[in-house]
Amino acid sequence: MAELRGALIGCGFFAVNQMHGWRDIDGASIVAICDRDPERLRIVGDQFGIARRYSDAAEMFAGETLDFVDIATTVGSHRPLVEMAAANRVPVICQKPFAPTLADAKAMVKACAEAGVPLMVHENFRWQSPIQAVRAVLDSGEIGKPFFGRISFRSGYDVFSGQPYLATGKRFIIEDLGIHIVDIARFLLGDVSSLTARTMRVNPNIAGEDVATMLMDHESGVTSVVDCSYATKLAAEPFPETLIEIDGSEGTIRLAQGYQLTVTGKGGTRIGDVSPPLLSWASRPWHNIQESVVAIQKHWVDCLTRAKEPATSGADNLKTFALVEAAYAGAASRQPVRIEDLL
Ligand code: NAD
Ligand code: 89V
């Protein structure tokens, strides 16, 4: 079968990982790139040997025959670019956060549905191999029926030097990082019916919140706590590890720092190392995230070739995005928020 012909829009900090991923996987390759910054276009074009370069996305859609487009720009441009892909009938992957607001996200899902265009949000954290390992234990039934979860991301890592825009937005940790962590909670424990949130800004040099704590009721009856911080200075920096505790009727799962997975079930306790592989182009500590980029891109190729809906389709991502909106609304009102009222 012929390789899928893809194009990438946005050649910034994170797109380099996506370009490595596309180079590594079978079944698809990037034939054109676009960035309105000529320097970023040159750097990425030269590094990955892409000759077809555009400074304007509309010109690229007009000039190329594409099987898909991969949008790796920051959130402000996601809606116009996704709608442009839909208008050109080109299947589309869009980086998280999918949109500035849930209303925008709903409009983007509608535009793609009406155009009959597949849409996947690049929500990659659930594809990290340690998270997949936790899901496999849950699916095996070893710990019985889950009743409690804690999904935790606490760090003092300087994310602002690589991504300076993170320091300037009114919204920070929930929109940028918490969105991954609530998505992991949904992936492991199911959809959420209500959410209570508290937020805080500890770092005085940024505009948004850098600490968020969320209490969630899942439709399955599970209660979970999702806690995120970029103001937590630890002896050993865990970035970018998500730590997990799940209690079930027959046992427990603990994913601890250093990618150590402890499972206690009817048969006793076992401890394993679920460290992600260090891909040839990856670098610590980002290798966990980098590996998940390859996994989600493989999933996209598989879904596109078999006409299947991706796990993190636009429609699915509305349920994750609603948790972000609920967290900001609930932190402001200090009241629980019902998720069905947002969807
Ligand atoms: P960046 O600012 O480094 O890069 C964005 C690039 O897009 C820039 O080069 C900019 O010139 C270009 N651009 C913006 N609007 C454009 C337009 N309309 N047409 C063409 N080019 C345009 O940002 P980044 O840190 O690479 O982040 C990009 C996205 O990736 C964000 O949504 C961010 O949240 C996400 N991200 C995801 C992960 C993850 O693990 N999934 C990690 C980091 C960043
Ligand atoms: O994954 C992300 O979206 C990144 C980071 C890990 C720094 O939060 O922005």
Short mmCIF file of C-alpha atoms and ligand atoms in Angstrom, two decimals:
data_model
loop_
_atom_site.label_atom_id
_atom_site.label_comp_id
_atom_site.label_asym_id
_atom_site.label_seq_id
_atom_site.Cartn_x
_atom_site.Cartn_y
_atom_site.Cartn_z
CA MET A 1 0.00 0.00 0.00
CA ALA A 2 1.27 3.51 -0.83
CA GLU A 3 2.62 5.64 2.00
CA LEU A 4 0.26 8.30 3.34
CA ARG A 5 1.42 11.77 2.31
CA GLY A 6 1.37 14.16 5.26
CA ALA A 7 2.23 17.80 5.87
CA LEU A 8 3.20 19.46 9.13
CA ILE A 9 2.16 22.99 10.12
CA GLY A 10 4.22 24.64 12.87
CA CYS A 11 7.94 23.83 13.02
CA GLY A 12 8.62 24.90 16.61
CA PHE A 13 9.91 23.36 19.84
CA PHE A 14 7.73 20.24 19.94
CA ALA A 15 7.29 19.64 16.21
CA VAL A 16 10.84 18.29 16.00
CA ASN A 17 9.69 15.25 18.02
CA GLN A 18 6.77 14.76 15.63
CA MET A 19 9.11 14.98 12.62
CA HIS A 20 11.40 12.31 14.16
CA GLY A 21 8.32 10.16 14.74
CA TRP A 22 7.12 10.47 11.14
CA ARG A 23 10.60 9.61 9.89
CA ASP A 24 10.67 6.45 12.04
CA ILE A 25 7.29 4.90 11.34
CA ASP A 26 6.08 2.89 8.36
CA GLY A 27 3.08 3.83 6.28
CA ALA A 28 3.36 7.63 6.32
CA SER A 29 5.83 10.37 5.60
CA ILE A 30 5.91 14.15 5.68
CA VAL A 31 6.16 15.63 2.17
CA ALA A 32 5.69 19.33 2.99
CA ILE A 33 6.07 21.66 5.96
CA CYS A 34 4.72 25.09 6.83
CA ASP A 35 5.73 27.78 9.30
CA ARG A 36 5.26 31.52 9.12
CA ASP A 37 8.69 31.93 10.76
CA PRO A 38 11.28 31.47 7.94
CA GLU A 39 14.03 30.51 10.38
CA ARG A 40 12.00 27.64 11.91
CA LEU A 41 11.01 26.52 8.40
CA ARG A 42 14.66 26.43 7.36
CA ILE A 43 15.89 24.61 10.48
CA VAL A 44 13.28 21.83 10.35
CA GLY A 45 13.32 21.59 6.54
CA ASP A 46 17.11 21.18 6.50
CA GLN A 47 17.19 18.76 9.46
CA PHE A 48 14.61 16.41 7.94
CA GLY A 49 15.38 16.97 4.24
CA ILE A 50 11.96 18.43 3.34
CA ALA A 51 12.20 20.55 0.18
CA ARG A 52 8.56 21.61 -0.10
CA ARG A 53 8.24 24.53 2.32
CA TYR A 54 5.44 27.06 2.82
CA SER A 55 5.03 30.16 4.95
CA ASP A 56 1.25 30.13 4.49
CA ALA A 57 -1.01 27.17 5.28
CA ALA A 58 -3.65 28.11 2.67
CA GLU A 59 -0.96 28.07 -0.04
CA MET A 60 0.19 24.67 1.15
CA PHE A 61 -3.32 23.19 0.95
CA ALA A 62 -3.66 24.67 -2.55
CA GLY A 63 -0.25 23.41 -3.70
CA GLU A 64 -0.15 19.87 -2.28
CA THR A 65 -2.14 16.65 -2.55
CA LEU A 66 -2.27 15.40 1.02
CA ASP A 67 -3.63 12.37 2.89
CA PHE A 68 -3.37 14.19 6.24
CA VAL A 69 -2.06 17.29 7.96
CA ASP A 70 -0.38 17.43 11.39
CA ILE A 71 -0.94 20.76 13.20
CA ALA A 72 1.82 21.53 15.72
CA THR A 73 1.26 25.25 16.23
CA THR A 74 0.24 26.78 19.56
CA VAL A 75 -3.42 26.89 20.56
CA GLY A 76 -4.41 30.29 19.12
CA SER A 77 -4.13 29.06 15.53
CA HIS A 78 -5.70 25.59 16.02
CA ARG A 79 -9.30 26.51 15.12
CA PRO A 80 -8.58 28.32 11.83
CA LEU A 81 -6.11 25.63 10.75
CA VAL A 82 -8.40 22.70 11.61
CA GLU A 83 -11.28 24.41 9.80
CA MET A 84 -8.98 25.01 6.82
CA ALA A 85 -8.12 21.29 6.75
CA ALA A 86 -11.83 20.42 6.92
CA ALA A 87 -12.63 22.84 4.07
CA ASN A 88 -9.90 21.16 1.98
CA ARG A 89 -11.17 17.66 2.96
CA VAL A 90 -7.82 16.71 4.49
CA PRO A 91 -7.79 14.43 7.59
CA VAL A 92 -6.23 16.28 10.49
CA ILE A 93 -4.23 15.77 13.67
CA CYS A 94 -4.20 18.77 16.03
CA GLN A 95 -1.89 19.25 19.00
CA LYS A 96 -3.30 19.71 22.48
CA PRO A 97 -4.70 21.93 23.91
CA PHE A 98 -7.18 21.42 21.09
CA ALA A 99 -8.70 24.91 21.33
CA PRO A 100 -8.79 28.04 23.47
CA THR A 101 -12.36 27.27 24.68
CA LEU A 102 -14.79 24.37 24.68
CA ALA A 103 -17.06 26.34 22.31
CA ASP A 104 -14.20 26.52 19.78
CA ALA A 105 -13.47 22.81 20.26
CA LYS A 106 -17.11 21.89 19.58
CA ALA A 107 -17.12 24.01 16.42
CA MET A 108 -13.93 22.29 15.19
CA VAL A 109 -15.38 18.81 15.79
CA LYS A 110 -18.55 19.86 13.94
CA ALA A 111 -16.60 21.27 10.97
CA CYS A 112 -14.67 18.01 10.54
CA ALA A 113 -17.75 15.82 11.03
CA GLU A 114 -19.71 17.82 8.43
CA ALA A 115 -16.80 17.55 5.98
CA GLY A 116 -16.45 13.81 6.69
CA VAL A 117 -12.84 14.39 7.70
CA PRO A 118 -11.13 12.26 10.42
CA LEU A 119 -9.82 14.35 13.32
CA MET A 120 -7.44 13.25 16.09
CA VAL A 121 -6.14 15.38 18.94
CA HIS A 122 -2.44 14.76 19.64
CA GLU A 123 -3.20 13.85 23.28
CA ASN A 124 -0.20 11.62 23.72
CA PHE A 125 0.33 11.12 27.47
CA ARG A 126 -2.08 8.17 27.60
CA TRP A 127 0.18 6.50 25.01
CA GLN A 128 3.25 6.54 27.30
CA SER A 129 4.31 2.94 27.88
CA PRO A 130 4.12 3.16 31.73
CA ILE A 131 0.52 4.43 31.45
CA GLN A 132 -0.32 1.64 28.99
CA ALA A 133 1.20 -0.84 31.49
CA VAL A 134 -1.16 0.43 34.22
CA ARG A 135 -4.12 0.09 31.87
CA ALA A 136 -3.09 -3.50 31.02
CA VAL A 137 -3.15 -4.41 34.73
CA LEU A 138 -6.61 -2.87 35.14
CA ASP A 139 -7.86 -4.76 32.08
CA SER A 140 -6.47 -8.05 33.46
CA GLY A 141 -8.81 -7.82 36.46
CA GLU A 142 -5.92 -8.49 38.85
CA ILE A 143 -6.89 -5.74 41.31
CA GLY A 144 -10.64 -6.30 40.97
CA LYS A 145 -13.01 -3.36 40.68
CA PRO A 146 -11.25 0.01 41.11
CA PHE A 147 -12.78 2.38 43.69
CA PHE A 148 -10.07 5.06 44.10
CA GLY A 149 -7.40 6.66 41.93
CA ARG A 150 -4.74 9.32 42.33
CA ILE A 151 -3.06 10.60 39.18
CA SER A 152 -0.28 12.96 40.14
CA PHE A 153 2.23 15.19 38.32
CA ARG A 154 4.36 17.31 40.68
CA SER A 155 7.58 18.94 39.51
CA GLY A 156 9.86 21.96 39.78
CA TYR A 157 11.22 21.56 36.23
CA ASP A 158 11.84 24.74 34.24
CA VAL A 159 9.39 24.33 31.36
CA PHE A 160 9.51 28.05 30.57
CA SER A 161 12.93 28.13 28.93
CA GLY A 162 11.83 25.74 26.13
CA GLN A 163 8.25 27.01 25.96
CA PRO A 164 8.31 30.72 26.97
CA TYR A 165 4.61 31.20 26.09
CA LEU A 166 3.73 29.03 29.11
CA ALA A 167 4.74 31.89 31.42
CA THR A 168 2.53 34.50 29.78
CA GLY A 169 -0.96 32.98 29.42
CA LYS A 170 -3.71 33.65 31.98
CA ARG A 171 -4.25 29.87 32.00
CA PHE A 172 -1.22 27.66 32.60
CA ILE A 173 -0.98 24.32 34.34
CA ILE A 174 -4.49 22.95 33.81
CA GLU A 175 -4.63 24.02 30.16
CA ASP A 176 -1.12 22.85 29.27
CA LEU A 177 -0.34 19.90 31.53
CA GLY A 178 -3.44 19.10 33.56
CA ILE A 179 -5.23 18.37 30.29
CA HIS A 180 -2.90 15.36 29.82
CA ILE A 181 -3.40 14.21 33.40
CA VAL A 182 -7.21 14.38 33.37
CA ASP A 183 -7.09 12.54 30.04
CA ILE A 184 -5.05 9.77 31.71
CA ALA A 185 -7.67 9.65 34.49
CA ARG A 186 -10.42 9.21 31.87
CA PHE A 187 -8.35 6.58 30.04
CA LEU A 188 -7.82 4.53 33.21
CA LEU A 189 -11.00 5.11 35.22
CA GLY A 190 -13.62 6.17 32.68
CA ASP A 191 -15.63 9.30 31.96
CA VAL A 192 -16.23 11.88 34.65
CA SER A 193 -19.59 13.14 35.94
CA SER A 194 -18.47 15.93 38.27
CA LEU A 195 -15.31 17.82 39.24
CA THR A 196 -14.26 20.08 42.12
CA ALA A 197 -11.07 22.14 41.72
CA ARG A 198 -8.69 24.39 43.60
CA THR A 199 -5.84 26.33 41.94
CA MET A 200 -2.96 28.51 43.06
CA ARG A 201 -0.07 30.52 41.63
CA VAL A 202 3.15 30.00 43.62
CA ASN A 203 5.71 31.27 41.08
CA PRO A 204 5.36 35.10 41.04
CA ASN A 205 7.05 35.38 37.63
CA ILE A 206 4.27 33.75 35.60
CA ALA A 207 0.74 34.89 34.72
CA GLY A 208 -1.28 31.70 35.24
CA GLU A 209 -1.85 29.07 37.92
CA ASP A 210 0.98 26.60 38.54
CA VAL A 211 -0.77 24.35 41.08
CA ALA A 212 -4.11 22.58 40.59
CA THR A 213 -5.94 19.93 42.62
CA MET A 214 -9.04 18.25 41.24
CA LEU A 215 -11.46 15.80 42.87
CA MET A 216 -13.45 13.84 40.29
CA ASP A 217 -16.48 11.52 40.36
CA HIS A 218 -16.26 8.97 37.55
CA GLU A 219 -19.41 7.50 35.99
CA SER A 220 -18.11 4.07 37.08
CA GLY A 221 -18.41 5.13 40.74
CA VAL A 222 -14.64 5.59 41.18
CA THR A 223 -13.42 8.69 43.03
CA SER A 224 -10.13 10.17 41.81
CA VAL A 225 -7.77 12.95 42.76
CA VAL A 226 -5.76 14.59 39.97
CA ASP A 227 -3.04 16.86 41.33
CA CYS A 228 -0.58 18.90 39.27
CA SER A 229 2.18 21.29 40.26
CA TYR A 230 5.15 23.03 38.66
CA ALA A 231 6.03 24.60 42.04
CA THR A 232 7.20 21.41 43.75
CA LYS A 233 10.94 21.23 44.43
CA LEU A 234 11.95 17.64 45.22
CA ALA A 235 15.23 15.90 46.05
CA ALA A 236 14.99 13.94 42.79
CA GLU A 237 13.19 15.81 39.98
CA PRO A 238 10.50 13.51 38.51
CA PHE A 239 9.71 15.50 35.31
CA PRO A 240 7.87 14.36 33.23
CA GLU A 241 6.62 11.32 35.11
CA THR A 242 2.96 10.86 35.99
CA LEU A 243 2.63 8.90 39.23
CA ILE A 244 -0.41 6.71 39.80
CA GLU A 245 -2.18 5.03 42.71
CA ILE A 246 -5.24 2.89 42.07
CA ASP A 247 -7.04 0.89 44.75
CA GLY A 248 -9.38 -1.93 43.73
CA SER A 249 -11.57 -4.49 45.51
CA GLU A 250 -8.86 -7.16 45.17
CA GLY A 251 -5.62 -5.18 45.25
CA THR A 252 -3.67 -2.07 44.30
CA ILE A 253 -1.52 -0.54 41.57
CA ARG A 254 1.30 1.90 42.32
CA LEU A 255 3.30 3.56 39.52
CA ALA A 256 6.11 5.22 41.45
CA GLN A 257 8.93 7.59 40.51
CA GLY A 258 11.61 5.83 38.45
CA TYR A 259 8.90 4.00 36.46
CA GLN A 260 8.49 1.35 39.14
CA LEU A 261 5.21 -0.53 38.91
CA THR A 262 4.00 -2.44 41.97
CA VAL A 263 0.89 -4.59 41.63
CA THR A 264 -0.71 -6.30 44.60
CA GLY A 265 -3.46 -8.77 43.78
CA LYS A 266 -4.92 -12.07 44.88
CA GLY A 267 -1.67 -13.82 43.93
CA GLY A 268 0.59 -11.52 46.00
CA THR A 269 2.82 -8.59 45.07
CA ARG A 270 5.06 -8.12 42.05
CA ILE A 271 7.35 -5.19 41.29
CA GLY A 272 8.43 -4.37 37.73
CA ASP A 273 10.37 -1.75 35.79
CA VAL A 274 8.16 -0.12 33.15
CA SER A 275 10.70 2.47 31.98
CA PRO A 276 10.04 3.75 28.47
CA PRO A 277 12.67 2.91 25.85
CA LEU A 278 15.19 5.62 24.95
CA LEU A 279 14.65 6.03 21.18
CA SER A 280 17.78 6.77 19.10
CA TRP A 281 16.88 10.47 18.69
CA ALA A 282 15.35 10.97 22.15
CA SER A 283 16.90 12.62 25.19
CA ARG A 284 16.27 12.26 28.91
CA PRO A 285 14.07 13.25 30.66
CA TRP A 286 11.81 13.85 27.64
CA HIS A 287 12.15 10.28 26.29
CA ASN A 288 8.91 9.21 27.95
CA ILE A 289 6.95 11.88 26.07
CA GLN A 290 8.96 11.35 22.88
CA GLU A 291 8.14 7.64 22.78
CA SER A 292 4.44 8.42 23.19
CA VAL A 293 4.59 10.68 20.11
CA VAL A 294 5.64 7.71 17.99
CA ALA A 295 2.90 5.56 19.55
CA ILE A 296 0.10 8.05 18.84
CA GLN A 297 1.35 8.65 15.28
CA LYS A 298 1.37 4.86 14.61
CA HIS A 299 -2.20 4.76 15.97
CA TRP A 300 -3.20 7.54 13.54
CA VAL A 301 -1.77 5.69 10.54
CA ASP A 302 -3.50 2.49 11.65
CA CYS A 303 -6.84 4.30 12.11
CA LEU A 304 -6.60 6.22 8.84
CA THR A 305 -5.75 3.15 6.79
CA ARG A 306 -8.50 1.03 8.39
CA ALA A 307 -11.10 3.86 8.61
CA LYS A 308 -11.30 3.52 12.43
CA GLU A 309 -11.99 6.36 14.89
CA PRO A 310 -8.81 7.29 16.82
CA ALA A 311 -8.87 6.81 20.61
CA THR A 312 -8.34 10.55 21.08
CA SER A 313 -10.63 11.68 18.26
CA GLY A 314 -11.95 15.23 18.36
CA ALA A 315 -15.27 13.93 19.71
CA ASP A 316 -13.50 12.00 22.48
CA ASN A 317 -11.32 14.97 23.33
CA LEU A 318 -14.36 17.16 24.03
CA LYS A 319 -14.84 15.04 27.18
CA THR A 320 -11.25 15.75 28.25
CA PHE A 321 -11.50 19.41 27.30
CA ALA A 322 -14.74 19.74 29.32
CA LEU A 323 -12.73 18.75 32.42
CA VAL A 324 -10.33 21.65 31.77
CA GLU A 325 -13.22 24.09 31.45
CA ALA A 326 -14.86 22.59 34.56
CA ALA A 327 -11.62 22.95 36.52
CA TYR A 328 -11.27 26.66 35.72
CA ALA A 329 -14.97 27.33 36.36
CA GLY A 330 -14.97 25.30 39.57
CA ALA A 331 -11.78 26.90 40.88
CA ALA A 332 -13.34 30.34 40.31
CA SER A 333 -16.72 29.48 41.89
CA ARG A 334 -15.34 27.01 44.48
CA GLN A 335 -18.35 24.84 43.57
CA PRO A 336 -18.47 21.34 42.02
CA VAL A 337 -19.19 21.37 38.27
CA ARG A 338 -21.41 18.80 36.50
CA ILE A 339 -19.70 17.72 33.29
CA GLU A 340 -22.91 16.91 31.39
CA ASP A 341 -23.89 20.58 31.70
CA LEU A 342 -20.85 21.49 29.57
CA LEU A 343 -21.09 18.86 26.83
P1 NAD B 1 6.38 26.88 19.41
O1 NAD B 1 5.93 28.27 19.65
O2 NAD B 1 7.78 26.50 19.73
O3 NAD B 1 6.11 26.46 17.90
C1 NAD B 1 4.95 26.81 17.21
C2 NAD B 1 5.35 27.12 15.76
O4 NAD B 1 4.16 27.32 15.02
C3 NAD B 1 6.19 28.40 15.62
O5 NAD B 1 7.36 28.11 14.89
C4 NAD B 1 5.27 29.38 14.89
O6 NAD B 1 5.95 30.25 14.00
C5 NAD B 1 4.36 28.42 14.12
N1 NAD B 1 3.04 28.96 13.79
C6 NAD B 1 2.14 29.51 14.62
N2 NAD B 1 1.01 29.83 13.97
C7 NAD B 1 1.19 29.46 12.68
C8 NAD B 1 0.39 29.51 11.51
N3 NAD B 1 -0.86 30.00 11.55
N4 NAD B 1 0.89 29.03 10.35
C9 NAD B 1 2.14 28.52 10.31
N5 NAD B 1 2.96 28.45 11.39
C10 NAD B 1 2.50 28.91 12.55
O7 NAD B 1 5.35 25.97 20.25
P2 NAD B 1 5.59 24.47 20.80
O8 NAD B 1 6.17 24.54 22.15
O9 NAD B 1 6.24 23.65 19.76
O10 NAD B 1 4.07 24.00 20.99
C11 NAD B 1 3.27 23.71 19.88
C12 NAD B 1 2.06 22.91 20.36
O11 NAD B 1 2.53 21.68 20.90
C13 NAD B 1 1.28 23.59 21.51
O12 NAD B 1 -0.09 23.39 21.30
C14 NAD B 1 1.75 22.85 22.77
O13 NAD B 1 0.79 22.80 23.79
C15 NAD B 1 1.99 21.48 22.20
N6 NAD B 1 2.92 20.66 22.98
C16 NAD B 1 2.56 19.37 23.15
C17 NAD B 1 3.36 18.52 23.88
C18 NAD B 1 2.90 17.10 24.04
O14 NAD B 1 3.52 16.31 24.72
N7 NAD B 1 1.80 16.72 23.42
C19 NAD B 1 4.56 18.97 24.44
C20 NAD B 1 4.92 20.31 24.20
C21 NAD B 1 4.09 21.14 23.45
O1 89V B 2 3.41 18.01 27.36
C1 89V B 2 3.23 19.20 27.27
O2 89V B 2 2.22 19.59 26.79
C2 89V B 2 4.33 20.18 27.68
C3 89V B 2 4.81 20.01 29.10
C4 89V B 2 5.17 18.61 29.49
C5 89V B 2 5.97 20.94 29.35
O3 89V B 2 3.76 20.43 29.96
O4 89V B 2 3.90 21.48 27.44
#
